[in-house]
Every structure is written in structure tokens, then in C-alpha cells.
mmCIF file of C-alpha atoms and ligand atoms in Angstrom:
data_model
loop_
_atom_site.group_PDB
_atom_site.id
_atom_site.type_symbol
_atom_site.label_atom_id
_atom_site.label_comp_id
_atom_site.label_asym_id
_atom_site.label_seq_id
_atom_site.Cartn_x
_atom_site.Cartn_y
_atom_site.Cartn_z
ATOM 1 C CA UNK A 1 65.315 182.852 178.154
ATOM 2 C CA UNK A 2 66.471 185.352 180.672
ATOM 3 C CA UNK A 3 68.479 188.653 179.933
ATOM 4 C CA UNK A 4 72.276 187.781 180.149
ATOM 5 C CA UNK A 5 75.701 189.698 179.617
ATOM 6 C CA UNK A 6 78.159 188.429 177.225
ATOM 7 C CA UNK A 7 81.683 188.583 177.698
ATOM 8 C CA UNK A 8 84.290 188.007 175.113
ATOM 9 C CA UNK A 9 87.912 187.074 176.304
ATOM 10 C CA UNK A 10 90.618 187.420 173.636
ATOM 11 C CA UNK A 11 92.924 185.662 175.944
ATOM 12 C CA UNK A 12 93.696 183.023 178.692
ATOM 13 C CA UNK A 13 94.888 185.362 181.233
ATOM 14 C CA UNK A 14 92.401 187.979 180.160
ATOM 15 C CA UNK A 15 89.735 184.798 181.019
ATOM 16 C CA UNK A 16 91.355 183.799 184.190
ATOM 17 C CA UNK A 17 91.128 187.558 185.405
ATOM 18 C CA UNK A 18 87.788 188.467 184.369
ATOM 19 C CA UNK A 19 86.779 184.604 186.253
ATOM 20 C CA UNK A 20 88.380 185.347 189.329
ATOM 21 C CA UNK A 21 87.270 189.244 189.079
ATOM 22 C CA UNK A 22 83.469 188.687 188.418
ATOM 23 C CA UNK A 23 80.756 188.899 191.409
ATOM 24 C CA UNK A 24 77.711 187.908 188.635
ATOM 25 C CA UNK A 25 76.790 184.386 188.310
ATOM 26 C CA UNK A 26 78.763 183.003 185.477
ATOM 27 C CA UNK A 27 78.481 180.147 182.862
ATOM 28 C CA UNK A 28 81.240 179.219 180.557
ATOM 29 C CA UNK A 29 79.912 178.786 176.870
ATOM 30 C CA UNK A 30 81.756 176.594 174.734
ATOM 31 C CA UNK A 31 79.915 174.952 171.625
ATOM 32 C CA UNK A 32 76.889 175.114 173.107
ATOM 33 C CA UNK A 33 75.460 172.139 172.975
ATOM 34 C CA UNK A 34 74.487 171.733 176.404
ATOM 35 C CA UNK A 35 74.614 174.704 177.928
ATOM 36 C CA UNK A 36 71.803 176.621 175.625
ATOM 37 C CA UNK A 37 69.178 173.573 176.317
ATOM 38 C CA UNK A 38 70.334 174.813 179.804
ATOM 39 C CA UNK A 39 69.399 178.384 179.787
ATOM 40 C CA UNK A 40 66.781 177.716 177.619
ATOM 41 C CA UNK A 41 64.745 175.549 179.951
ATOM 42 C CA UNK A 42 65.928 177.667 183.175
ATOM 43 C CA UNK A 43 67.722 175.078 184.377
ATOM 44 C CA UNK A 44 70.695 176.868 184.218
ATOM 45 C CA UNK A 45 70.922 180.822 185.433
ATOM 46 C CA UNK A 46 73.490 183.115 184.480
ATOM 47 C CA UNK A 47 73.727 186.888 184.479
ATOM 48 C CA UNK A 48 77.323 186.367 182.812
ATOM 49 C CA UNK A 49 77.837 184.134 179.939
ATOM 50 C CA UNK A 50 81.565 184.113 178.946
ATOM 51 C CA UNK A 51 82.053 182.839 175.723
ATOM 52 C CA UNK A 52 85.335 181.167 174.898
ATOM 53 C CA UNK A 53 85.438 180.728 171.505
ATOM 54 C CA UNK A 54 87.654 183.535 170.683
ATOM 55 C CA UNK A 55 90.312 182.511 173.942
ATOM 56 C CA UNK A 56 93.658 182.083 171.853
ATOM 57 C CA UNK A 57 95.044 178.957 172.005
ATOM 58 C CA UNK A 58 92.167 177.034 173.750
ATOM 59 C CA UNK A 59 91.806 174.937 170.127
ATOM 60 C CA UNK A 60 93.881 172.755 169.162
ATOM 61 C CA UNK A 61 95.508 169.541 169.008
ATOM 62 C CA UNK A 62 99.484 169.428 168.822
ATOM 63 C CA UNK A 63 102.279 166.011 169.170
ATOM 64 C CA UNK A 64 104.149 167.184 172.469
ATOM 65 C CA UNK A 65 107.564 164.882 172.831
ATOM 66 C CA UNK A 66 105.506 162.767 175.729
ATOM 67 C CA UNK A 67 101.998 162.846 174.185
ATOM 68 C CA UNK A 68 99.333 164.620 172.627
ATOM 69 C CA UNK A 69 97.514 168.151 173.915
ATOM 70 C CA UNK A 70 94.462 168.287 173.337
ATOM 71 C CA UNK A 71 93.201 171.757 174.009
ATOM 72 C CA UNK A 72 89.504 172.176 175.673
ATOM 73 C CA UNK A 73 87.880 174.302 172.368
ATOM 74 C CA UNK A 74 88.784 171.610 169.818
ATOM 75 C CA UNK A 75 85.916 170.150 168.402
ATOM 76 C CA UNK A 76 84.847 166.480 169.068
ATOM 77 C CA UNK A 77 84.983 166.043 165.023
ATOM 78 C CA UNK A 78 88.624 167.489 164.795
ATOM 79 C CA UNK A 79 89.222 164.931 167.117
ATOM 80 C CA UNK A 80 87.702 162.280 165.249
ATOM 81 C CA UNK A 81 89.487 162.809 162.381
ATOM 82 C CA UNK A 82 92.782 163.646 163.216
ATOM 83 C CA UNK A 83 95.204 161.320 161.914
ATOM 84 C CA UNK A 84 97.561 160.894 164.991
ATOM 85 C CA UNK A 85 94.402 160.252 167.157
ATOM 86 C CA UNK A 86 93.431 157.500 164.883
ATOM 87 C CA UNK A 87 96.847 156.127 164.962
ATOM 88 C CA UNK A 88 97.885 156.598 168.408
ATOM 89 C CA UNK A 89 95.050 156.579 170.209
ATOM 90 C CA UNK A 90 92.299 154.446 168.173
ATOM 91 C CA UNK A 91 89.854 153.666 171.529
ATOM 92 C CA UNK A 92 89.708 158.075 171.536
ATOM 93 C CA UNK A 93 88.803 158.040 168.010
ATOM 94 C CA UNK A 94 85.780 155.173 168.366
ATOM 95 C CA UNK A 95 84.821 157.356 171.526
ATOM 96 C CA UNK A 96 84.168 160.488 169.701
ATOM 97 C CA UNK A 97 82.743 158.586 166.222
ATOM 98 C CA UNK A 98 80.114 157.471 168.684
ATOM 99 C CA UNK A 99 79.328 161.072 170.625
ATOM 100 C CA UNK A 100 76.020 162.483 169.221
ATOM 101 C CA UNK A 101 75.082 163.232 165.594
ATOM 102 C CA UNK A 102 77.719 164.637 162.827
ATOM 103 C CA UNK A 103 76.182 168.092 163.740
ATOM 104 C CA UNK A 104 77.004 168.043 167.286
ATOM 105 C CA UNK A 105 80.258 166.741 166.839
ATOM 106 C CA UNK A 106 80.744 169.337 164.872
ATOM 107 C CA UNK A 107 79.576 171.896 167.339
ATOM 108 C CA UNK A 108 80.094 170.634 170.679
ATOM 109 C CA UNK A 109 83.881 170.698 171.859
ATOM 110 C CA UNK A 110 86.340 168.206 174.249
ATOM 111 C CA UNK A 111 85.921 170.359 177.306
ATOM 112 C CA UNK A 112 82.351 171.131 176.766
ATOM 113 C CA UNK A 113 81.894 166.876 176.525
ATOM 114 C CA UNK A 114 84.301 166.874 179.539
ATOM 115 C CA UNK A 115 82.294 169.127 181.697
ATOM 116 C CA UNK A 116 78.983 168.194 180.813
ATOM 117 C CA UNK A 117 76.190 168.198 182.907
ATOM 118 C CA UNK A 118 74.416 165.085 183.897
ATOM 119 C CA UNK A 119 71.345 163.835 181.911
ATOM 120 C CA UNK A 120 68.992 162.626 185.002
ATOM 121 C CA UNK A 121 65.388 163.436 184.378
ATOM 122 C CA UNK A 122 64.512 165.230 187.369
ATOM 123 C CA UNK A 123 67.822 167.106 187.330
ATOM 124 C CA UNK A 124 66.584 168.468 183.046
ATOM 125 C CA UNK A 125 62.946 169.596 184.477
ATOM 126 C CA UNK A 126 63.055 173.125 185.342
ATOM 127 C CA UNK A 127 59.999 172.136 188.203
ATOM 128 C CA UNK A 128 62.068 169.642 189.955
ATOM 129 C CA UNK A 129 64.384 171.074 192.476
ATOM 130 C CA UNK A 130 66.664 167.508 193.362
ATOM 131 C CA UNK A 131 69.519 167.308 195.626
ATOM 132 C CA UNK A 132 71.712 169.031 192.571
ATOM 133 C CA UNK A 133 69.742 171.858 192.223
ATOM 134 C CA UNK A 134 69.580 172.641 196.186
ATOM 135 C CA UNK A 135 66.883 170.766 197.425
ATOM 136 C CA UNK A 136 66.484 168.047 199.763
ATOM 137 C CA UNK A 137 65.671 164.816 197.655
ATOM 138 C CA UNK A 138 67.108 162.726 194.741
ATOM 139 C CA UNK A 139 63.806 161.322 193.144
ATOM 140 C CA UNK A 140 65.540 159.368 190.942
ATOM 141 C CA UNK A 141 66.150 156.995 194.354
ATOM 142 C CA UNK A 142 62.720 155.824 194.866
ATOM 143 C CA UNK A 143 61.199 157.015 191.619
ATOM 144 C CA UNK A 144 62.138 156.543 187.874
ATOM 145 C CA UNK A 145 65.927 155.174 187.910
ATOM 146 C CA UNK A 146 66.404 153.321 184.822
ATOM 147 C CA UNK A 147 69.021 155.319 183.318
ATOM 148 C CA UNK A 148 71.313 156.241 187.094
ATOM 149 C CA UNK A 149 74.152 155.036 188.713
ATOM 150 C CA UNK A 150 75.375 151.604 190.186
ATOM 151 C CA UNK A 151 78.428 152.865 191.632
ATOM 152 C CA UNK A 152 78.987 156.027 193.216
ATOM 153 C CA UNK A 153 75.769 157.372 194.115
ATOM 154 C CA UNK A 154 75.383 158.838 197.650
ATOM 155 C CA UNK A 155 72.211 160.952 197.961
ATOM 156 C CA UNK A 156 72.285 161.952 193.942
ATOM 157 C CA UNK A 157 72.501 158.760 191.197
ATOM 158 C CA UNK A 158 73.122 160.268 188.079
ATOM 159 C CA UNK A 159 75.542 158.949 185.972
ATOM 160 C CA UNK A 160 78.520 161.155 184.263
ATOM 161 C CA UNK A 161 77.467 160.905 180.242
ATOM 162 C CA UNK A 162 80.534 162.073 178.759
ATOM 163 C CA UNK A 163 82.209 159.242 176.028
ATOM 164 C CA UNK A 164 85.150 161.080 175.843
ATOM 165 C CA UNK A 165 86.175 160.912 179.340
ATOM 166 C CA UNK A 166 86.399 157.282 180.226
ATOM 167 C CA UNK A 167 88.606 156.952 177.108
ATOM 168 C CA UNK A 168 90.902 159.684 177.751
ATOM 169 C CA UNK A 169 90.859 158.565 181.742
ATOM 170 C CA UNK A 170 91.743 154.697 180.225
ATOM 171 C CA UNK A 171 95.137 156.367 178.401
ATOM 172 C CA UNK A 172 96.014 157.950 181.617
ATOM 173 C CA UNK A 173 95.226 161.301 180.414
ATOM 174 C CA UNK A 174 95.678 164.659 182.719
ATOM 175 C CA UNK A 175 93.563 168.288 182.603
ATOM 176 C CA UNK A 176 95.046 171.359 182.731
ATOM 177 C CA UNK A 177 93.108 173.646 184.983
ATOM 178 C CA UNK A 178 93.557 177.460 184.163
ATOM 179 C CA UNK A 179 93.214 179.831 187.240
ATOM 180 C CA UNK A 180 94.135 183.368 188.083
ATOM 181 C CA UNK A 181 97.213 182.177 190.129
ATOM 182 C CA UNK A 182 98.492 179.937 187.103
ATOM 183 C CA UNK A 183 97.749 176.685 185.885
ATOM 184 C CA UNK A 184 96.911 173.401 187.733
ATOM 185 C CA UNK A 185 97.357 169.734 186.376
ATOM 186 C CA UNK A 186 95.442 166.355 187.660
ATOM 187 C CA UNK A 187 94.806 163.529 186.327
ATOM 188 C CA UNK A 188 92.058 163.573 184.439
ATOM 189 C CA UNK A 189 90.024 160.463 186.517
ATOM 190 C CA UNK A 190 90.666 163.339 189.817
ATOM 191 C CA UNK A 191 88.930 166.019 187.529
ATOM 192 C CA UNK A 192 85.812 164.515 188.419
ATOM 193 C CA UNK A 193 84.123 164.361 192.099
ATOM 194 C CA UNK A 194 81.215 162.233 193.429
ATOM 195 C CA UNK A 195 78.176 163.462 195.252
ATOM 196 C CA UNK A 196 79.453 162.966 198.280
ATOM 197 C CA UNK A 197 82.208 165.469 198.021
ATOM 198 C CA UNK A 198 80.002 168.248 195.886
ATOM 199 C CA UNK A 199 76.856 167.493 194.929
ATOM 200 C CA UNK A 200 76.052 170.201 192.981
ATOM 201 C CA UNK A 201 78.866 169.781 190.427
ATOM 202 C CA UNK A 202 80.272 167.108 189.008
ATOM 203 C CA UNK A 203 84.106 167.962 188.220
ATOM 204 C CA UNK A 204 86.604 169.238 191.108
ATOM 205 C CA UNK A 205 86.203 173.282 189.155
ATOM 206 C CA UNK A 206 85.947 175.805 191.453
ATOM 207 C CA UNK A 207 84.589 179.535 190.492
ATOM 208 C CA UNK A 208 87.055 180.908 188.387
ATOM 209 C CA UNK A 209 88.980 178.008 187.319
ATOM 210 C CA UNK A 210 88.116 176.563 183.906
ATOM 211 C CA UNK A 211 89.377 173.422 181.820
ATOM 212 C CA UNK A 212 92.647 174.395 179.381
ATOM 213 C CA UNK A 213 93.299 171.220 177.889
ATOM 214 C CA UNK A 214 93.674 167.390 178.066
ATOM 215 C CA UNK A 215 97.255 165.508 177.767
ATOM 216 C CA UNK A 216 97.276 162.287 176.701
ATOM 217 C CA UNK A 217 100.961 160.194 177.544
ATOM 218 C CA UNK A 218 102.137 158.900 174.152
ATOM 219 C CA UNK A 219 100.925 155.142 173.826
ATOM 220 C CA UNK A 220 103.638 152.459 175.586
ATOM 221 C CA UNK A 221 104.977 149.948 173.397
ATOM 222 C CA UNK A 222 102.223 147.055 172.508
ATOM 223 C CA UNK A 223 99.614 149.065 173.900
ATOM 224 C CA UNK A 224 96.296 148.345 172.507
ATOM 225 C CA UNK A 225 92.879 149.852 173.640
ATOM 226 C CA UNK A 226 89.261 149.459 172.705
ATOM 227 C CA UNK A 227 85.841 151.329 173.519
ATOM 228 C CA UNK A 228 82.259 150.210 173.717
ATOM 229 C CA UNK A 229 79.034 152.118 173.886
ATOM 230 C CA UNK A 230 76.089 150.038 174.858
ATOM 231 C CA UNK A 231 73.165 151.646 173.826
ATOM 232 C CA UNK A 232 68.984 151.477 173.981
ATOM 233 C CA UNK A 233 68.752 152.619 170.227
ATOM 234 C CA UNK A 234 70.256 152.012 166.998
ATOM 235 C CA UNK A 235 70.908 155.821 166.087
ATOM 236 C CA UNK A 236 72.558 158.421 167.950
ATOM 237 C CA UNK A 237 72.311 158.198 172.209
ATOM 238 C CA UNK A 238 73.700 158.653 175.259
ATOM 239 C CA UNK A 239 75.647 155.418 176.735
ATOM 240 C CA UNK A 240 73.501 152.867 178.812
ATOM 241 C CA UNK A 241 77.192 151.553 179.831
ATOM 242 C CA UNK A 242 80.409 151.803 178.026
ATOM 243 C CA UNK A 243 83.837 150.339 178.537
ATOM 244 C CA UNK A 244 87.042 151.971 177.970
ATOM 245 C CA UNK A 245 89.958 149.446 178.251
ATOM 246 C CA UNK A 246 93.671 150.029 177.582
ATOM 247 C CA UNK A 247 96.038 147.545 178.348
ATOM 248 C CA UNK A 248 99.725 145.670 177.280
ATOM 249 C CA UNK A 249 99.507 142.177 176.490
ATOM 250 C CA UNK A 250 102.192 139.789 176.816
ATOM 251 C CA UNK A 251 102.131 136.077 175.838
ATOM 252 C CA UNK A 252 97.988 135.958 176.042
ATOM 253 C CA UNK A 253 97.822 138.238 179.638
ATOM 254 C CA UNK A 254 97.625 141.291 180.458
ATOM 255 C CA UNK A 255 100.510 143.008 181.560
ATOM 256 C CA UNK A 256 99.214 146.176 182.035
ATOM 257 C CA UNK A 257 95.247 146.881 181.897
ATOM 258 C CA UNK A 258 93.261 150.237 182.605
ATOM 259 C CA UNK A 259 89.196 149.648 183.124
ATOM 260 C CA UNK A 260 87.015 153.019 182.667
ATOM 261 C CA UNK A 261 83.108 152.724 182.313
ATOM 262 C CA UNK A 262 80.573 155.308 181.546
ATOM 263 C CA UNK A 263 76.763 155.222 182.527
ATOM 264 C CA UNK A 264 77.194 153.401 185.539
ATOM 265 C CA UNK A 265 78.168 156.039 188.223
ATOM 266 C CA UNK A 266 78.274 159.821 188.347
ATOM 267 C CA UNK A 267 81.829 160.146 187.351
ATOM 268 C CA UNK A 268 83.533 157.841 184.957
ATOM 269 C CA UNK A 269 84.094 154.867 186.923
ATOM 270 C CA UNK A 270 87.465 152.837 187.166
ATOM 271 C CA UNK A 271 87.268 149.465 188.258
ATOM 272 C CA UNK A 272 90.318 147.965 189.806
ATOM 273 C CA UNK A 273 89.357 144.856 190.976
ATOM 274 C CA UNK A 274 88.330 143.843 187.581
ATOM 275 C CA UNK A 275 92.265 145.553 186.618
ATOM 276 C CA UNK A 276 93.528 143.077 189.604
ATOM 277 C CA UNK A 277 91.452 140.092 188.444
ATOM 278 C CA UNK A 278 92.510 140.281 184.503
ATOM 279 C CA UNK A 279 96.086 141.679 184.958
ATOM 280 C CA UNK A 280 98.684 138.343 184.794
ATOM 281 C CA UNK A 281 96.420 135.712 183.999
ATOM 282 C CA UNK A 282 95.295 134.186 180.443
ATOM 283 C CA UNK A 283 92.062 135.929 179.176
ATOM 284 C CA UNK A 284 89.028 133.710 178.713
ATOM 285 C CA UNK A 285 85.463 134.582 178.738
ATOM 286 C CA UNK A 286 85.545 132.844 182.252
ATOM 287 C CA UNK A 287 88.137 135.066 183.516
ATOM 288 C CA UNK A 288 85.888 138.504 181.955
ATOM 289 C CA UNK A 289 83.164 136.828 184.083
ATOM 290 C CA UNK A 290 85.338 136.733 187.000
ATOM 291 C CA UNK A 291 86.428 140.290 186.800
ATOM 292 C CA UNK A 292 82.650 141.657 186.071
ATOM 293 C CA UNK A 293 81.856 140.066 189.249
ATOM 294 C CA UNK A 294 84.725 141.529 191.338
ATOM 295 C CA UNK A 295 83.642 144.657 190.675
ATOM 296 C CA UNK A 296 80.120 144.303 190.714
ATOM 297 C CA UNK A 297 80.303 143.000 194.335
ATOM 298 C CA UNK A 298 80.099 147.045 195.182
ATOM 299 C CA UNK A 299 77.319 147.411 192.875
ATOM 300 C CA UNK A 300 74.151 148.834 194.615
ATOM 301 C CA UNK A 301 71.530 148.517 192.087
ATOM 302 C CA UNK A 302 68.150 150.129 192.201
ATOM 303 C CA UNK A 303 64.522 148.872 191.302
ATOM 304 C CA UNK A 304 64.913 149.671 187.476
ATOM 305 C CA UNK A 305 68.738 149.592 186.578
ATOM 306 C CA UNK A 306 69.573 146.405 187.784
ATOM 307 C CA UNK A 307 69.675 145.381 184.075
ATOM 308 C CA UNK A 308 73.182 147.458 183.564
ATOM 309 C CA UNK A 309 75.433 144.561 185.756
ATOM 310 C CA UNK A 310 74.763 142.889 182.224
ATOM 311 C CA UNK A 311 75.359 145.692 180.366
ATOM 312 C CA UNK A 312 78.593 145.932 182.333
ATOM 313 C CA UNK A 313 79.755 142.393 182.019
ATOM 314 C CA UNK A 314 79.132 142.595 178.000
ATOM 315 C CA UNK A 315 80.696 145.803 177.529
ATOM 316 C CA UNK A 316 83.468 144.687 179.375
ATOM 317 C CA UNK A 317 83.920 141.105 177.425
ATOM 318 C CA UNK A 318 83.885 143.136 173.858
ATOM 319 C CA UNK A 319 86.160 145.822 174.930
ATOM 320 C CA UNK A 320 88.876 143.234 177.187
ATOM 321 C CA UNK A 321 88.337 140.852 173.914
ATOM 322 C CA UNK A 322 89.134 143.554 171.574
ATOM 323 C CA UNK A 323 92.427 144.789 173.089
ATOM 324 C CA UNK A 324 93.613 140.969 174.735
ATOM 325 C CA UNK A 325 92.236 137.949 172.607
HETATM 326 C C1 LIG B 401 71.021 165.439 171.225
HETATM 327 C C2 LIG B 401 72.312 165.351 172.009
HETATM 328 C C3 LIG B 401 73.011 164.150 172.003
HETATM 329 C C4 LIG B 401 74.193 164.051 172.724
HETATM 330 N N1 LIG B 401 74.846 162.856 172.719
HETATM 331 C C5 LIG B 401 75.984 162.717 173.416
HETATM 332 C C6 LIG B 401 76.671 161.453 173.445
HETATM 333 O O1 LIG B 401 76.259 160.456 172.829
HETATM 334 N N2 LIG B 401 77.809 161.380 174.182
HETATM 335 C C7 LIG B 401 78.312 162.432 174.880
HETATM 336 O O2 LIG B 401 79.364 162.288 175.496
HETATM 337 N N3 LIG B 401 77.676 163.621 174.876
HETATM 338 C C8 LIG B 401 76.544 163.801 174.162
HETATM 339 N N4 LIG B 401 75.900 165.020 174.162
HETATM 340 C C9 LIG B 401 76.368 166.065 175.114
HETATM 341 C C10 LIG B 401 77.156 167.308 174.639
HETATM 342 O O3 LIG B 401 76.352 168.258 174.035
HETATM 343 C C11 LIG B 401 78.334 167.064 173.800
HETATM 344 O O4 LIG B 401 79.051 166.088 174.471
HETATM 345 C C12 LIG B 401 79.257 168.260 173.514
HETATM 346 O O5 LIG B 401 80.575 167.778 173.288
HETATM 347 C C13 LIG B 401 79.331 169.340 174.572
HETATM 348 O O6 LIG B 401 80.249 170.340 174.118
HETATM 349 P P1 LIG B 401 79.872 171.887 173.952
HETATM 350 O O7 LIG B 401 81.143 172.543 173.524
HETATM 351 O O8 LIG B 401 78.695 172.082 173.102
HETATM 352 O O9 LIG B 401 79.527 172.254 175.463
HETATM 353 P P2 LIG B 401 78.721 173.509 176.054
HETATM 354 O O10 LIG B 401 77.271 173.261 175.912
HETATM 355 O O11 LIG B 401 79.255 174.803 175.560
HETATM 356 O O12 LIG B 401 79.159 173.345 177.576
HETATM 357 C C14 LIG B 401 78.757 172.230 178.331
HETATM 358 C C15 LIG B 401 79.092 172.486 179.817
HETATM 359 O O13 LIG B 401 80.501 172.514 179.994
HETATM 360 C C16 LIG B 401 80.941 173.769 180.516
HETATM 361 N N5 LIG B 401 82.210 174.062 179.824
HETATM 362 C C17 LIG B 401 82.403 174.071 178.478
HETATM 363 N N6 LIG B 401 83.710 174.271 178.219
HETATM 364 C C18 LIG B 401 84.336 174.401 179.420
HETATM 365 C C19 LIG B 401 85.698 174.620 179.809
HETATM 366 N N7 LIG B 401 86.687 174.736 178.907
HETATM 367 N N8 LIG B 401 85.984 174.694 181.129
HETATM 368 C C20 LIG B 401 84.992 174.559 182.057
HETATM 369 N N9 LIG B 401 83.693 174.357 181.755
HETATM 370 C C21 LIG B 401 83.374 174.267 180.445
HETATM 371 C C22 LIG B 401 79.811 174.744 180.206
HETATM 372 O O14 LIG B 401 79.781 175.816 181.131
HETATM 373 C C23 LIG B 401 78.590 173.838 180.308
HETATM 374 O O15 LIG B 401 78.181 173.684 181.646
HETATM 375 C C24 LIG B 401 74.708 165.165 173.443
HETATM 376 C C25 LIG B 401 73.993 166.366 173.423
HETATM 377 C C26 LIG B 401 72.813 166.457 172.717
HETATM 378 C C27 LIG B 401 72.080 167.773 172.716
#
């Protein structure tokens, strides 16, 4: 590893200063997780690391009259076991039970899952220098693309690994942005920006801005929701495709219906015309079909992921079956 400076914030103002202040190439270290394997393999440089595990008020999760706060240092296990999480928000819950190993749940934190950086092969190898890393090619287009995008994927086809975020995105959730000149608040599905817009980072940050905290709207009456990881292996992995879905049924239809999938684009990916297609009418298997399709019809699969329209269609049946049948 390379020589670094450490820098130790006490607060979220000091934090925001010393962001905006600092000329030295910076990294934000949170649990860890991610970012060591990072620095480790020199895929990611940083003369600065600032570590926010002593920022005040960065952990946490707290009831708020119109939701739930979720601040960006709690760690994915808090949030798996906190009890208002499992009663309010069960689809969250499943969604960080299925993140990783107990050890890096343990560990790893909700904004360091949020703000994750993509999993691509050729992005991880220090030798490569893709499209993300300031060079001229994605490999991943005509190479090895088993694992990238369907959706989404101008010029760079990762996909956007995080389970957390298509969840939170499903329950309408919003991020809290800290900056110098005060805080900022989108929703959470604008936090994240495609290649086409940035294609060297995934999320909408800019230097010296930095994630505060997730809110999460307090659930609407009758609202159920449901999360599915697909995987390749039994034990602990990254999502092939998942499906968040949140929804209000009334008499057999959806009345209200949120679609969210991970592993099919580089940012979690909302599907609409799968919302349009299931929202009103009776659910049926033929119906889930109908919906798949709908959005699939702006699918552009490559030589080796083609397999993942499946994957989409079958995540999509178990999760719209487990909030609407
Ligand atoms: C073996 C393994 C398996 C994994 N499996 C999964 C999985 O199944 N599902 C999944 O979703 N993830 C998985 N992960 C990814 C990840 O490590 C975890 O999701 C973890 O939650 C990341 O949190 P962290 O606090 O350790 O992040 P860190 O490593 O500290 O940070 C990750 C990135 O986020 C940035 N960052 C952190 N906090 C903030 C903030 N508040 N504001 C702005 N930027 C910030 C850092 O600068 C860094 O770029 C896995 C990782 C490993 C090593």
C-alpha cells in the first residue's frame, strides 16, 4: 500500500470543512470493507484518507414522526436487527440478512453499502485502465460480460451491487447529502448517476460532499414489500439480479407498486413499465410475465448475460407474489 494521511473529524461541520478545504486526493473510510481491498490493490489512490468513524451523529437509527433516519455509519447488522426495521420495513431487513457474511455486516456500514464501488472485473485489476479508471475502453463490452448490465450501460456496463439500495429506493427513501454550504436532500433513486452522465463515479457526490443519512417515509397503510437476491452460489455473494418490490394491494391488484432491481444496470434500476403493467389489474403469473416483458423490451443484452432477462422475470414473480398473491 502507498503512504497516506489520516484525518480524524470529531464532527459534521468539522468534516464538511476539512472536505471542501482539502487540495490532496481524498477517500472517505467508513467500515472498510471496500475501500481497503481498494488501496490495497492500487485501485484506489489517496494521499488523504478521512476516517469517519468518530463523526458525531453519523450512527444511528432513530423513529422521526414521518419515518425512520437511518444515519450513513450505522452498521448493516444494526440494521438487521433493529426491531422497527423488522416491523416496518421487513423487505430492508431481508436486504441486509442477505449482504455479505455476519463479519461484514458487522463491519461494513449503510453508506459504505450505498456508495460502493462497482464489482466489474476489469474495473478490480489494478493493470486494466477501463473507461472508469480514465481510459478509453470498457472491456467488459466485447470481452468477459457475464456478471454487467442490461439496462443502463452506455460506454461502461457494470452493474451497481449494493442490496441495500434497491430496497431503500422501493420505500421511497431520500439521502441526505452533507456539504460545506449545508445539507442537501434527493431521493435516494437520484443519488445514483449512469455512465453517461459521470462515468467515473457512480452516485451524483461531488468533492466535498459526503452521504449523512437515509430517510425512509413511514410505511402507508396495507403496504407490504418483499426482496429477492438471485444468486450463482449457495453461501454468501453478490446479487446476479434482485427485486425490490413495495406495493398496496386492494381487492387482489395493486394499487400502488414500486419495482427496484439490482445486478442488472449500473445504478439500481426502477422499472416502470412493469409498475404500469401490474398496477390496477389482478396479479397472475401471466400478468408477472407481461410486466417482465415490458420492461425487458429496453433490455440490451450482451454475448454472456443474456441469461439475467430470466433472472429478472423470476426475481420479479417471487418478489410481486410475495407482497400481491
Ligand atoms: C467478500 C465481500 C462480500 C460482499 N458482499 C456484498 C453483498 O452481498 N451485497 C452488498 O450489497 N455488498 C457486499 N459487499 C460490499 C461492501 O463491502 C459492503 O456492502 C459494506 O456495507 C460496505 O460498507 P463499508 O462501511 O465497509 O464501506 P467502505 O469500504 O468504508 O466504503 C465503501 C465506499 O463508500 C465510500 N463511502 C463510505 N461511506 C461514505 C459516506 N458516508 N459518504 C460518501 N462515501 C462514503 C468510501 O469512500 C468507499 O469508496 C461485499 C464485500 C465483500 C468484501
Amino acid at each position: 500500500m502507498r503512504d497516506f494521511k489520516i484525518a480524524e473529524p470529531r464532527t459534521e461541520d468539522e468534516l464538511a470543512a476539512l472536505l471542501a478545504e482539502t487540495t490532496e486526493t481524498t477517500a472517505l473510510i467508513a467500515g472498510g470493507t471496500d475501500l481497503i481491498d481498494e488501496l490495497k490493490s492500487g485501485v484506489a489512490t489517496a494521499a488523504l484518507i478521512v476516517d469517519l468513524s468518530g463523526v458525531a451523529g453519523l450512527a444511528g437509527i432513530a423513529g422521526e414522526k414521518d419515518g425512520l433516519r437511518i444515519g450513513a455509519m450505522t452498521r448493516v447488522a444494526d440494521l438487521a436487527e433493529d426491531a422497527g426495521v423488522a416491523r416496518d420495513y421487513p423487505s430492508l431487513k431481508e436486504a441486509a440478512l442477505s449482504l455479505a457474511t455476519p463479519q461484514l455486516r458487522n463491519a461494513g456500514t449503510v453508506g459504505g453499502n450505498l456508495c460502493q464501488r462497482p464489482r466489474c472485473w476489469y474495473y478490480r485489476d489494478p493493470e486494466v485502465v477501463c473507461r472508469k479508471k480514465g481510459g478509453f475502453n470498457c472491456f467488459a463490452y466485447q470481452g468477459r460480460n457475464k456478471y454487467h448490465c442490461l439496462f443502463g450501460g452506455s460506454g461502461c456496463f457494470i452493474v451497481f451491487p449494493s442490496d441495500l439500495a434497491p430496497a431503500l429506493i422501493s420505500l421511497g427513501a431520500k439521502a441526505t447529502i452533507g456539504t460545506a454550504k449545508g445539507d442537501k436532500v434527493v431521493p435516494l433513486e437520484e443519488f445514483y448517476a449512469l455512465p453517461a452522465v459521470d462515468v467515473s463515479r457512480e452516485t451524483v457526490l461531488a468533492k466535498g460532499q459526503f452521504l449523512k443519512s437515509v430517510r425512509v417515509p413511514a410505511p402507508k397503510s396495507g403496504q407490504k414489500a418483499a426482496y429477492v437476491k438471485l444468486k450463482e452460489r449457495g453461501t454468501w455473494d453478490f446479487a446476479l439480479v434482485s427485486a425490490a418490490v413495495a406495493g398496496v394491494v386492494e381487492d387482489g391488484a395493486f394499487a400502488e407498486i414500486s419495482i427496484v432491481m439490482g445486478g442488472v444496470a449500473p445504478v439500481p434500476w426502477r422499472l416502470k413499465k412493469a409498475e404500469d403493467v401490474l398496477r390496477g389489474n389482478p396479479v397472475t403469473e401471466a400478468l408477472i410475465r407481461q410486466a417482465a416483458d415490458a420492461a425487458l423490451a429496453d433490455a440490451t443484452p450482451m454475448r454472456e448475460n443474456g441469461y439475467k432477462a430470466d433472472l429478472l422475470f423470476a426475481a420479479l414473480k417471487q418478489a410481486v407474489m410475495a407482497v400481491g398473491a
